[in-house]
Short mmCIF file of C-alpha atoms in Angstrom, two decimals:
data_model
loop_
_atom_site.label_atom_id
_atom_site.label_comp_id
_atom_site.label_asym_id
_atom_site.label_seq_id
_atom_site.Cartn_x
_atom_site.Cartn_y
_atom_site.Cartn_z
CA GLU A 1 0.00 0.00 0.00
CA ALA A 2 1.35 3.36 -1.06
CA ALA A 3 2.15 5.62 1.87
CA VAL A 4 2.63 9.36 2.15
CA THR A 5 3.07 10.79 5.62
CA GLN A 6 2.82 14.47 6.44
CA SER A 7 3.91 16.21 9.62
CA PRO A 8 2.77 18.02 11.58
CA ARG A 9 -0.94 17.42 11.10
CA ASN A 10 -1.76 20.80 12.60
CA LYS A 11 0.35 23.90 13.04
CA VAL A 12 -0.32 27.36 14.38
CA THR A 13 2.17 30.18 13.89
CA VAL A 14 2.23 33.96 13.93
CA THR A 15 2.67 36.38 11.08
CA GLY A 16 6.34 36.52 10.13
CA GLY A 17 7.04 33.13 11.62
CA ASN A 18 9.12 30.39 10.06
CA VAL A 19 7.35 27.12 9.24
CA THR A 20 8.49 23.86 7.69
CA LEU A 21 6.02 21.24 6.55
CA SER A 22 7.39 17.75 6.04
CA CYS A 23 6.39 14.96 3.71
CA ARG A 24 7.81 11.46 3.40
CA GLN A 25 6.79 8.83 0.88
CA THR A 26 7.70 5.17 0.95
CA ASN A 27 6.44 4.42 -2.55
CA SER A 28 9.76 4.82 -4.37
CA HIS A 29 8.04 7.39 -6.55
CA ASN A 30 9.98 9.91 -8.57
CA TYR A 31 7.49 12.77 -8.35
CA MET A 32 6.34 14.63 -5.28
CA TYR A 33 3.96 17.56 -5.04
CA TRP A 34 2.75 20.20 -2.62
CA TYR A 35 -0.82 21.45 -3.00
CA ARG A 36 -2.84 23.88 -0.94
CA GLN A 37 -6.58 23.72 -0.61
CA ASP A 38 -8.72 26.74 0.15
CA THR A 39 -12.45 27.28 0.10
CA GLY A 40 -13.45 28.57 -3.31
CA HIS A 41 -10.20 27.51 -4.96
CA GLY A 42 -9.94 23.75 -4.79
CA LEU A 43 -6.43 22.28 -4.76
CA ARG A 44 -3.69 24.42 -6.26
CA LEU A 45 -0.16 23.26 -7.00
CA ILE A 46 2.59 25.11 -5.14
CA HIS A 47 5.77 23.22 -6.07
CA TYR A 48 6.74 19.79 -7.30
CA SER A 49 9.86 17.72 -7.83
CA TYR A 50 10.90 14.79 -9.96
CA GLY A 51 13.80 13.68 -7.85
CA ALA A 52 16.27 14.50 -5.12
CA GLY A 53 17.69 17.97 -5.58
CA ASN A 54 15.10 18.92 -8.22
CA LEU A 55 12.45 21.59 -7.79
CA GLN A 56 9.78 22.75 -10.22
CA ILE A 57 7.56 25.76 -9.75
CA GLY A 58 3.84 25.19 -9.60
CA ASP A 59 0.92 27.53 -10.11
CA VAL A 60 0.94 29.41 -6.79
CA PRO A 61 4.60 29.49 -5.65
CA ASP A 62 4.81 32.98 -4.16
CA GLY A 63 5.86 32.96 -0.52
CA TYR A 64 6.92 29.31 -0.57
CA LYS A 65 10.17 27.49 -0.93
CA ALA A 66 10.56 23.75 -1.22
CA THR A 67 13.39 21.30 -1.03
CA ARG A 68 13.64 17.64 -2.01
CA THR A 69 16.47 16.24 0.06
CA THR A 70 16.04 12.58 -0.86
CA GLN A 71 13.71 10.58 -3.02
CA GLU A 72 11.56 10.06 0.07
CA ASP A 73 11.50 13.53 1.62
CA PHE A 74 9.99 16.76 0.34
CA PHE A 75 9.74 19.88 2.51
CA LEU A 76 7.69 23.03 2.13
CA LEU A 77 9.14 26.15 3.73
CA LEU A 78 7.34 29.33 4.70
CA GLU A 79 10.06 31.72 5.82
CA LEU A 80 7.85 34.73 6.57
CA ALA A 81 4.40 33.30 7.09
CA SER A 82 1.40 35.50 6.33
CA PRO A 83 -2.29 35.07 7.18
CA SER A 84 -2.98 34.47 3.47
CA GLN A 85 -1.06 31.21 3.82
CA THR A 86 -3.57 29.82 6.29
CA SER A 87 -4.70 26.73 4.46
CA LEU A 88 -4.88 22.95 4.28
CA TYR A 89 -1.71 21.60 2.67
CA PHE A 90 -1.48 18.27 0.89
CA CYS A 91 1.60 16.41 -0.19
CA ALA A 92 1.39 13.74 -2.88
CA SER A 93 3.67 11.35 -4.74
CA SER A 94 3.45 9.73 -8.14
CA PRO A 95 5.58 7.53 -10.38
CA GLY A 96 5.23 10.24 -13.03
CA SER A 97 3.35 10.47 -16.34
CA SER A 98 -0.10 11.92 -16.69
CA GLN A 99 -1.83 8.56 -16.33
CA ASN A 100 -0.36 7.73 -13.00
CA THR A 101 -2.30 8.00 -9.79
CA LEU A 102 -1.26 10.57 -7.22
CA TYR A 103 -1.06 9.26 -3.66
CA PHE A 104 -1.88 11.88 -1.08
CA GLY A 105 -0.99 12.41 2.53
CA ALA A 106 -3.66 13.22 5.09
CA GLY A 107 -2.89 16.93 5.03
CA THR A 108 -1.45 19.59 7.32
CA ARG A 109 -3.73 22.33 8.56
CA LEU A 110 -1.76 25.54 9.00
CA SER A 111 -3.08 28.64 10.73
CA VAL A 112 -1.13 31.89 10.56
CA LEU A 113 -2.39 34.37 13.13
CA GLY B 1 -6.80 28.36 -19.92
CA ASP B 2 -7.20 24.84 -18.61
CA SER B 3 -9.74 24.39 -15.85
CA VAL B 4 -12.24 22.07 -14.20
CA THR B 5 -15.69 23.16 -13.09
CA GLN B 6 -17.85 21.46 -10.52
CA THR B 7 -21.06 23.39 -10.20
CA GLU B 8 -22.31 21.93 -6.94
CA GLY B 9 -20.43 22.81 -3.80
CA GLN B 10 -22.58 20.58 -1.64
CA VAL B 11 -25.05 17.83 -2.41
CA THR B 12 -27.38 16.10 0.07
CA VAL B 13 -28.94 12.79 -0.93
CA SER B 14 -30.98 10.25 1.00
CA GLU B 15 -29.52 6.78 1.36
CA SER B 16 -30.37 4.41 -1.53
CA LYS B 17 -31.16 7.32 -3.87
CA SER B 18 -29.24 8.07 -7.04
CA LEU B 19 -26.46 10.63 -7.35
CA ILE B 20 -24.94 12.73 -10.09
CA ILE B 21 -22.10 15.19 -9.54
CA ASN B 22 -21.40 17.37 -12.53
CA CYS B 23 -17.93 18.03 -13.91
CA THR B 24 -16.98 19.93 -17.04
CA TYR B 25 -13.52 20.87 -18.19
CA SER B 26 -11.69 23.23 -20.46
CA ALA B 27 -8.49 21.94 -22.02
CA THR B 28 -7.35 24.71 -24.34
CA SER B 29 -3.64 23.87 -24.04
CA ILE B 30 -3.98 20.14 -23.39
CA GLY B 31 -4.03 17.96 -26.45
CA TYR B 32 -4.87 14.70 -24.70
CA PRO B 33 -6.90 15.26 -21.52
CA ASN B 34 -6.94 12.51 -18.93
CA LEU B 35 -9.77 12.69 -16.43
CA PHE B 36 -9.97 11.62 -12.81
CA TRP B 37 -12.28 11.53 -9.83
CA TYR B 38 -10.67 11.66 -6.41
CA VAL B 39 -12.44 11.31 -3.06
CA ARG B 40 -11.49 12.58 0.38
CA TYR B 41 -13.07 10.98 3.40
CA PRO B 42 -13.04 12.92 6.69
CA GLY B 43 -9.57 13.10 8.23
CA GLU B 44 -7.89 11.40 5.29
CA GLY B 45 -5.99 12.41 2.18
CA LEU B 46 -7.40 12.30 -1.32
CA GLN B 47 -7.53 8.90 -2.97
CA LEU B 48 -8.22 7.95 -6.55
CA LEU B 49 -11.78 6.83 -7.19
CA LEU B 50 -11.57 6.31 -10.95
CA LYS B 51 -9.80 7.55 -14.07
CA VAL B 52 -10.38 7.50 -17.80
CA ILE B 53 -7.74 8.36 -20.36
CA THR B 54 -9.63 7.66 -23.59
CA ALA B 55 -12.56 9.72 -24.85
CA GLY B 56 -15.81 7.80 -24.92
CA GLN B 57 -14.79 5.30 -22.29
CA LYS B 58 -16.37 4.77 -18.90
CA GLY B 59 -14.56 4.33 -15.62
CA SER B 60 -16.12 2.60 -12.63
CA SER B 61 -15.24 1.86 -9.04
CA ARG B 62 -17.14 1.11 -5.82
CA GLY B 63 -20.45 1.52 -7.66
CA PHE B 64 -19.51 4.92 -9.09
CA GLU B 65 -19.29 5.53 -12.84
CA ALA B 66 -18.11 8.36 -15.05
CA THR B 67 -17.96 8.62 -18.85
CA TYR B 68 -15.43 10.78 -20.63
CA ASN B 69 -17.55 12.83 -23.07
CA LYS B 70 -15.16 14.74 -25.30
CA GLU B 71 -17.88 16.53 -27.28
CA ALA B 72 -19.55 17.88 -24.17
CA THR B 73 -16.22 18.23 -22.34
CA SER B 74 -17.84 16.50 -19.38
CA PHE B 75 -17.00 13.76 -16.89
CA HIS B 76 -20.00 13.53 -14.59
CA LEU B 77 -19.89 11.15 -11.64
CA GLN B 78 -22.91 8.93 -11.05
CA LYS B 79 -24.05 6.28 -8.63
CA ALA B 80 -27.35 4.45 -8.72
CA SER B 81 -27.76 3.97 -4.99
CA VAL B 82 -25.66 5.86 -2.44
CA GLN B 83 -24.77 4.70 1.04
CA GLU B 84 -24.06 6.70 4.16
CA SER B 85 -20.40 5.65 3.87
CA ASP B 86 -20.18 7.55 0.57
CA SER B 87 -20.32 10.84 2.46
CA ALA B 88 -17.10 12.60 1.46
CA VAL B 89 -15.67 15.35 -0.74
CA TYR B 90 -15.38 14.46 -4.44
CA TYR B 91 -12.91 16.16 -6.76
CA CYS B 92 -12.86 16.06 -10.53
CA ALA B 93 -9.38 16.52 -12.01
CA LEU B 94 -7.64 16.86 -15.36
CA SER B 95 -4.12 16.12 -16.54
CA ASP B 96 -2.23 16.41 -19.79
CA GLY B 97 -1.98 12.97 -21.36
CA SER B 98 0.97 13.98 -23.49
CA GLY B 99 3.03 15.15 -20.53
CA ASN B 100 4.94 13.23 -17.90
CA THR B 101 4.77 15.42 -14.82
CA GLY B 102 1.60 13.95 -13.38
CA LYS B 103 0.35 17.44 -12.56
CA LEU B 104 -3.38 17.64 -11.94
CA ILE B 105 -5.83 20.51 -12.31
CA PHE B 106 -8.61 20.13 -9.76
CA GLY B 107 -12.18 21.32 -9.53
CA LEU B 108 -13.36 22.99 -6.34
CA GLY B 109 -14.76 19.77 -4.93
CA THR B 110 -18.31 18.68 -4.11
CA THR B 111 -19.22 17.70 -0.58
CA LEU B 112 -21.64 14.79 -0.57
CA GLN B 113 -23.75 14.24 2.50
CA VAL B 114 -25.82 11.07 2.53
CA GLN B 115 -28.72 11.10 4.96
CA PRO B 116 -29.83 7.83 6.54
#
């Protein structure tokens, strides 16, 4: 069974704070993704990666950095968090190609006060 | 641009009744759209419900069905008889079949509440 684990599950920070969201996959997948989900917007792609050391910009990258340290681990960094980044964040992995299924983590709910 | 539209934000259906959740898409820059339905149960991540990569074909899973209608640019999700356990959020999604990134474009999601 494919597994994607996100941590923490919930996080509260203040405006200007530094936050790191973690994602680990044990699927041996090449691709990993960070999405955010907001009411009225559905899921939007922030960043993605096709391997260790690689980073690709998604559709809503402003205010976010990401780093893929290994094939298993993909981190999302908010260095100066703002209230507009309050959201539900999902990590996913995929073998790659448009036909492949994405496997999602359970999500991290981030609140920026 | 490329987009997915789900017109219903929330749907309430009585148990054993039929369900349809509408999904239309626009694929102006995608030559070979692949279509997906994902479902998110409370407290869990999204999981694939069904996918169809060829126009005219039907996908099915767990009693749900969806047909890829290229002419109507639609991929509506249907079920003949819903159960309380089907209560969840359903997302229609689109990818580029000629690409290899696996990137998905999602609709806003439709929350299904099944009443006993």
